[in-house]
Amino acid sequence: MLIRKAELKDLEELLDIYNYEVEHGVATLDLEPKNLLEWRIWFDEHNVENHPLFVAQVGDAVAGYVSLSPYRAKEAYRSTVELSVYIGDKYRKMGLATALMAYILEEARKDDRIHNVVSVITSGNEASRRLHEKFGFQFCGTIPEVGMKFGKYLDIDNYSLKV
């Protein structure tokens, strides 16, 4: 496995990983798959300022990715970033999420523009909860029934890590 900065050539594989979760899981509360144009806009928001995007490459395939995105669109939040990590369905349980998380958190610690890394995890996602807790993220509360997907109301759990 190789962890590297995401490149434009990775866009379709990144989109496939994300859209799989849109259609089959609750790690994202998006209801409709993203298209290439939407995903290009998302891609272009990364690897600028304090918002890196890295991929895990296995062989010739992008197996997963991790990103730090703007937390909110208000200037006072500039030093807070939101972490997302997604692993392709056939690459799960291989340690890729742990490797990606370690890599991006090390990058965050080197960037003096980043003070706080937050994650929003759909309640019940035990793998994600354990992963975040392994890296020292602190649970900051649950917002109940904040979204509905697959006909069911879902809670979200908020986690934070000062770097």
XYZ file of N, CA, C and O in Angstrom, residues 32-104:
292
model
N -28.418 10.881 -2.553
C -28.252 10.659 -4.001
C -26.773 10.615 -4.341
O -25.987 11.417 -3.827
N -26.379 9.689 -5.221
C -24.978 9.633 -5.638
C -24.533 10.967 -6.238
O -25.325 11.677 -6.862
N -23.271 11.272 -6.025
C -22.673 12.478 -6.610
C -22.297 12.179 -8.065
O -22.031 11.039 -8.426
N -22.275 13.242 -8.882
C -21.798 13.074 -10.258
C -20.384 13.637 -10.355
O -19.867 14.244 -9.412
N -19.747 13.444 -11.491
C -18.354 13.869 -11.646
C -18.166 15.369 -11.466
O -17.171 15.801 -10.878
N -19.102 16.172 -11.933
C -18.981 17.622 -11.779
C -19.021 18.014 -10.304
O -18.186 18.790 -9.830
N -19.988 17.474 -9.566
C -20.073 17.758 -8.132
C -18.806 17.305 -7.411
O -18.282 17.991 -6.542
N -18.331 16.135 -7.794
C -17.163 15.584 -7.132
C -15.902 16.355 -7.484
O -14.999 16.486 -6.662
N -15.831 16.901 -8.679
C -14.684 17.729 -9.066
C -14.648 19.003 -8.208
O -13.575 19.446 -7.791
N -15.802 19.583 -7.939
C -15.860 20.768 -7.072
C -15.334 20.408 -5.688
O -14.520 21.123 -5.105
N -15.762 19.268 -5.155
C -15.269 18.790 -3.860
C -13.754 18.578 -3.925
O -13.015 19.022 -3.040
N -13.284 17.917 -4.955
C -11.855 17.635 -5.125
C -11.041 18.926 -5.135
O -9.991 19.023 -4.493
N -11.540 19.925 -5.849
C -10.810 21.190 -5.991
C -10.726 21.978 -4.688
O -9.898 22.876 -4.565
N -11.553 21.649 -3.712
C -11.484 22.291 -2.393
C -10.370 21.700 -1.531
O -10.106 22.187 -0.435
N -9.719 20.664 -2.026
C -8.700 19.958 -1.250
C -7.314 20.158 -1.856
O -7.169 20.567 -3.007
N -6.331 19.844 -1.019
C -4.921 20.053 -1.337
C -4.616 21.516 -1.606
O -3.707 21.854 -2.348
N -5.424 22.374 -0.985
C -5.165 23.813 -0.918
C -5.367 24.213 0.547
O -6.096 23.552 1.288
N -4.692 25.279 0.943
C -4.792 25.757 2.322
C -4.516 24.601 3.284
O -3.561 23.858 3.094
N -5.350 24.422 4.294
C -5.141 23.360 5.280
C -6.148 22.218 5.079
O -6.660 21.661 6.039
N -6.408 21.865 3.826
C -7.409 20.839 3.504
C -6.822 19.751 2.597
O -7.199 19.634 1.426
N -5.922 18.916 3.146
C -5.307 17.879 2.322
C -6.262 16.733 1.998
O -7.246 16.488 2.700
N -5.916 16.024 0.938
C -6.640 14.836 0.484
C -5.603 13.813 0.049
O -4.801 14.089 -0.848
N -5.616 12.663 0.705
C -4.668 11.601 0.405
C -5.424 10.330 0.045
O -6.530 10.099 0.533
N -4.795 9.508 -0.780
C -5.375 8.222 -1.149
C -4.461 7.101 -0.683
O -3.257 7.280 -0.550
N -5.072 5.940 -0.450
C -4.343 4.694 -0.241
C -4.424 3.947 -1.562
O -5.518 3.650 -2.042
N -3.274 3.678 -2.129
C -3.208 2.966 -3.406
C -2.732 1.543 -3.135
O -1.722 1.340 -2.475
N -3.485 0.586 -3.642
C -3.122 -0.824 -3.541
C -2.989 -1.323 -4.977
O -3.974 -1.337 -5.721
N -1.780 -1.690 -5.353
C -1.531 -1.999 -6.759
C -1.776 -0.741 -7.572
O -1.258 0.328 -7.255
N -2.615 -0.869 -8.590
C -2.963 0.288 -9.420
C -4.270 0.948 -8.994
O -4.712 1.902 -9.617
N -4.901 0.434 -7.941
C -6.235 0.906 -7.561
C -6.181 1.853 -6.371
O -5.360 1.689 -5.459
N -7.087 2.830 -6.373
C -7.316 3.660 -5.195
C -8.256 2.864 -4.293
O -9.392 2.581 -4.662
N -7.741 2.479 -3.119
C -8.493 1.620 -2.213
C -9.258 2.402 -1.156
O -10.176 1.884 -0.533
N -8.868 3.663 -0.939
C -9.527 4.478 0.055
C -8.941 5.873 0.042
O -7.977 6.151 -0.676
N -9.557 6.745 0.838
C -9.042 8.112 0.917
C -9.355 8.713 2.273
O -10.219 8.241 3.015
N -8.615 9.776 2.576
C -8.822 10.536 3.799
C -8.670 12.004 3.445
O -7.826 12.367 2.623
N -9.505 12.838 4.059
C -9.446 14.267 3.750
C -9.711 15.088 5.001
O -10.337 14.620 5.953
N -9.188 16.302 4.959
C -9.557 17.331 5.919
C -10.254 18.422 5.129
O -9.691 18.961 4.178
N -11.471 18.726 5.502
C -12.301 19.681 4.780
C -12.645 20.852 5.692
O -12.552 20.742 6.920
N -13.095 21.959 5.105
C -13.548 23.068 5.956
C -14.660 22.588 6.887
O -15.558 21.860 6.468
N -14.584 22.998 8.146
C -15.609 22.603 9.116
C -16.907 23.363 8.882
O -17.974 22.772 8.805
N -16.819 24.658 8.770
C -17.966 25.515 8.473
C -17.484 26.658 7.597
O -16.293 26.957 7.556
N -18.398 27.328 6.949
C -18.050 28.388 6.001
C -17.933 29.757 6.664
O -18.193 30.763 6.030
N -17.546 29.779 7.912
C -17.338 31.047 8.613
C -15.856 31.157 8.944
O -15.220 30.192 9.360
N -15.313 32.351 8.789
C -13.871 32.547 8.935
C -13.343 32.151 10.310
O -12.215 31.661 10.449
N -14.126 32.332 11.346
C -13.667 31.997 12.695
C -13.376 30.506 12.856
O -12.636 30.106 13.756
N -13.932 29.681 11.990
C -13.714 28.234 12.048
C -12.516 27.780 11.219
O -12.279 26.581 11.094
N -11.779 28.691 10.631
C -10.710 28.346 9.687
C -9.703 27.331 10.247
O -9.205 26.484 9.514
N -9.397 27.372 11.547
C -8.397 26.460 12.105
C -8.988 25.112 12.530
O -8.267 24.250 13.034
N -10.276 24.941 12.322
C -10.933 23.659 12.581
C -11.248 22.994 11.249
O -11.766 23.634 10.334
N -10.898 21.713 11.149
C -11.137 20.966 9.918
C -11.935 19.708 10.248
O -11.887 19.210 11.374
N -12.676 19.222 9.255
C -13.469 18.011 9.444
C -12.819 16.858 8.701
O -12.552 16.945 7.501
N -12.559 15.789 9.419
C -11.908 14.609 8.869
C -12.939 13.646 8.290
O -13.979 13.407 8.910
N -12.634 13.106 7.128
C -13.432 12.035 6.524
C -12.482 10.957 6.051
O -11.430 11.256 5.470
N -12.840 9.722 6.283
C -12.057 8.597 5.775
C -13.034 7.565 5.206
O -14.019 7.217 5.852
N -12.773 7.149 3.983
C -13.615 6.171 3.298
C -12.724 5.106 2.676
O -11.707 5.428 2.057
N -13.130 3.862 2.823
C -12.388 2.736 2.274
C -13.309 1.990 1.310
O -14.475 1.737 1.622
N -12.766 1.654 0.149
C -13.531 0.884 -0.832
C -13.994 -0.442 -0.239
O -13.288 -1.058 0.578
N -15.157 -0.883 -0.632
C -15.803 -2.056 -0.041
C -14.888 -3.281 -0.003
O -14.814 -3.972 1.000
N -14.165 -3.544 -1.057
C -13.351 -4.766 -1.077
C -12.003 -4.618 -0.381
O -11.248 -5.584 -0.281
N -11.718 -3.437 0.168
C -10.446 -3.200 0.849
C -10.607 -2.982 2.352
O -9.665 -2.611 3.035
N -11.785 -3.217 2.865
C -12.025 -2.993 4.286
C -11.379 -4.097 5.132
O -11.121 -5.188 4.649
N -11.131 -3.775 6.388
C -10.540 -4.700 7.368
C -9.124 -5.118 6.982
O -8.685 -6.222 7.295
N -8.406 -4.215 6.308
C -7.010 -4.463 5.941
C -6.075 -3.454 6.617
O -4.888 -3.418 6.314
N -6.614 -2.607 7.491
C -5.790 -1.625 8.174
C -5.587 -0.329 7.409
O -4.823 0.537 7.841
N -6.278 -0.176 6.280
C -6.097 1.030 5.469
C -6.609 2.278 6.182
O -5.974 3.340 6.116
N -7.736 2.176 6.850
C -8.285 3.344 7.540
C -7.330 3.800 8.639
O -7.095 5.002 8.805
N -6.755 2.869 9.365
C -5.795 3.219 10.413
C -4.577 3.904 9.811
O -4.111 4.933 10.329
N -4.053 3.360 8.730
C -2.876 3.955 8.082
C -3.185 5.351 7.550
O -2.385 6.285 7.726
N -4.328 5.518 6.907
C -4.711 6.831 6.384
C -4.915 7.839 7.510
O -4.489 8.993 7.415
N -5.560 7.410 8.576
C -5.811 8.301 9.705
C -4.488 8.737 10.331
O -4.303 9.928 10.617
N -3.582 7.816 10.548
C -2.283 8.164 11.129
C -1.556 9.158 10.234
O -0.977 10.142 10.721
N -1.618 8.930 8.946
C -0.909 9.787 7.989
C -1.464 11.214 8.009
O -0.714 12.184 8.105
N -2.769 11.347 7.927
C -3.339 12.697 7.845
C -3.235 13.437 9.175
O -3.049 14.655 9.196
